[in-house]
Short mmCIF file of C-alpha atoms in Angstrom, two decimals:
data_model
loop_
_atom_site.label_atom_id
_atom_site.label_comp_id
_atom_site.label_asym_id
_atom_site.label_seq_id
_atom_site.Cartn_x
_atom_site.Cartn_y
_atom_site.Cartn_z
CA UNK N 33 0.00 0.00 0.00
CA UNK N 34 1.29 3.44 -0.85
CA UNK N 35 0.26 6.93 0.28
CA UNK N 36 -2.38 7.30 -2.43
CA UNK N 37 -4.00 3.94 -1.62
CA UNK N 38 -4.02 4.78 2.10
CA UNK N 39 -5.65 8.15 1.41
CA UNK N 40 -8.20 6.47 -0.86
CA UNK N 41 -9.12 3.94 1.86
CA UNK N 42 -9.53 6.74 4.42
CA UNK N 43 -11.62 8.83 2.01
CA UNK N 44 -13.90 5.89 1.24
CA UNK N 45 -14.31 4.86 4.89
CA UNK N 46 -15.08 8.35 6.17
CA UNK N 47 -16.96 9.81 3.18
CA UNK N 48 -14.45 12.56 2.49
CA UNK N 49 -12.64 13.84 -0.55
CA UNK N 50 -9.24 12.52 -1.63
CA UNK N 51 -7.81 15.98 -0.94
CA UNK N 52 -9.01 15.85 2.67
CA UNK N 53 -7.80 12.28 3.14
CA UNK N 54 -4.40 13.05 1.60
CA UNK N 55 -4.09 16.00 3.96
CA UNK N 56 -4.76 13.68 6.91
CA UNK N 57 -2.14 11.18 5.74
CA UNK N 58 0.38 14.01 5.25
CA UNK N 59 -0.35 15.38 8.72
CA UNK N 60 0.01 11.99 10.41
CA UNK N 61 3.33 11.27 8.71
CA UNK N 62 4.63 14.76 9.52
CA UNK N 63 3.66 14.42 13.19
CA UNK N 64 5.19 10.93 13.49
CA UNK N 65 8.44 12.20 11.93
CA UNK N 66 8.48 15.26 14.20
CA UNK N 67 7.88 13.17 17.33
CA UNK N 68 10.67 10.78 16.30
CA UNK N 69 13.06 13.71 15.94
CA UNK N 70 11.99 15.30 19.24
CA UNK N 71 11.46 12.22 21.43
CA UNK N 72 13.09 9.30 19.62
CA UNK N 73 9.98 7.13 19.77
CA UNK N 74 6.28 7.07 18.89
CA UNK N 75 3.83 4.57 20.39
CA UNK N 76 0.49 3.98 18.69
CA UNK N 77 -1.72 1.77 20.84
CA UNK N 78 -2.77 -1.53 19.24
CA UNK N 79 -0.62 -0.75 16.18
CA UNK N 80 3.02 -0.57 17.19
CA UNK N 81 6.05 1.43 18.18
CA UNK N 82 8.46 3.42 16.04
CA UNK N 83 11.83 4.20 17.60
CA UNK N 84 15.16 5.58 16.51
CA UNK N 85 18.01 3.12 16.45
CA UNK N 86 21.59 4.39 16.39
CA UNK N 87 24.00 2.22 14.40
CA UNK N 88 27.69 2.63 15.26
CA UNK N 89 30.39 3.11 12.62
CA UNK N 90 31.62 -0.13 11.08
CA UNK N 91 33.88 -1.66 8.48
CA UNK N 92 32.16 -2.80 5.28
CA UNK N 93 33.31 -4.25 1.99
CA UNK N 94 32.63 -2.93 -1.50
CA UNK N 95 31.06 -5.95 -3.25
CA UNK N 96 32.47 -4.98 -6.67
CA UNK N 97 36.09 -4.36 -5.67
CA UNK N 98 36.40 -6.17 -2.35
CA UNK N 99 37.89 -2.98 -0.89
CA UNK N 100 37.28 -2.38 2.83
CA UNK N 101 35.55 0.93 3.54
CA UNK N 102 34.50 2.73 6.71
CA UNK N 103 30.75 3.28 7.06
CA UNK N 104 29.87 6.14 9.41
CA UNK N 105 27.39 6.18 12.26
CA UNK N 106 23.77 6.31 11.13
CA UNK N 107 20.28 6.51 12.56
CA UNK N 108 17.47 4.26 11.37
CA UNK N 109 13.82 3.86 12.36
CA UNK N 110 12.75 0.54 13.84
CA UNK N 111 9.11 -0.55 13.94
CA UNK N 112 7.85 -3.11 16.43
CA UNK N 113 4.30 -4.35 15.86
CA UNK N 114 1.94 -4.36 18.86
CA UNK N 115 0.56 -7.67 20.08
CA UNK N 116 -2.90 -6.70 18.77
CA UNK N 117 -1.54 -6.14 15.26
CA UNK N 118 0.46 -9.39 15.35
CA UNK N 119 -2.65 -11.31 16.42
CA UNK N 120 -4.74 -9.79 13.63
CA UNK N 121 -2.08 -10.62 11.05
CA UNK N 122 -1.84 -14.21 12.19
CA UNK N 123 -5.64 -14.61 12.21
CA UNK N 124 -5.84 -13.27 8.65
CA UNK N 125 -3.06 -15.60 7.46
CA UNK N 126 -1.03 -12.55 6.38
CA UNK N 127 1.54 -12.84 9.14
CA UNK N 128 4.98 -14.39 9.01
CA UNK N 129 5.05 -18.05 8.12
CA UNK N 130 7.19 -20.44 10.13
CA UNK N 131 8.03 -23.59 8.23
#
């Protein structure tokens, strides 16, 4: 699902225009990003938790040349699904499959 599909689903569910729904999606993503920058984490009940994860500098290898290069420190966003979301995914057979 992309931003347009999400906005379309919201518009359909709440009888609003695509412009209004797109504005809502934009606002939610802006607020989540802002809260991550300011607080380092965002918890959404029954959905999950976004948190910043700091990765230390490390040695890596260029796959084409085999040359060792230094990769600097970086920050990524980690998402952990809430138990409610995990349960719903498993019940719908869309969750991870263990074989």
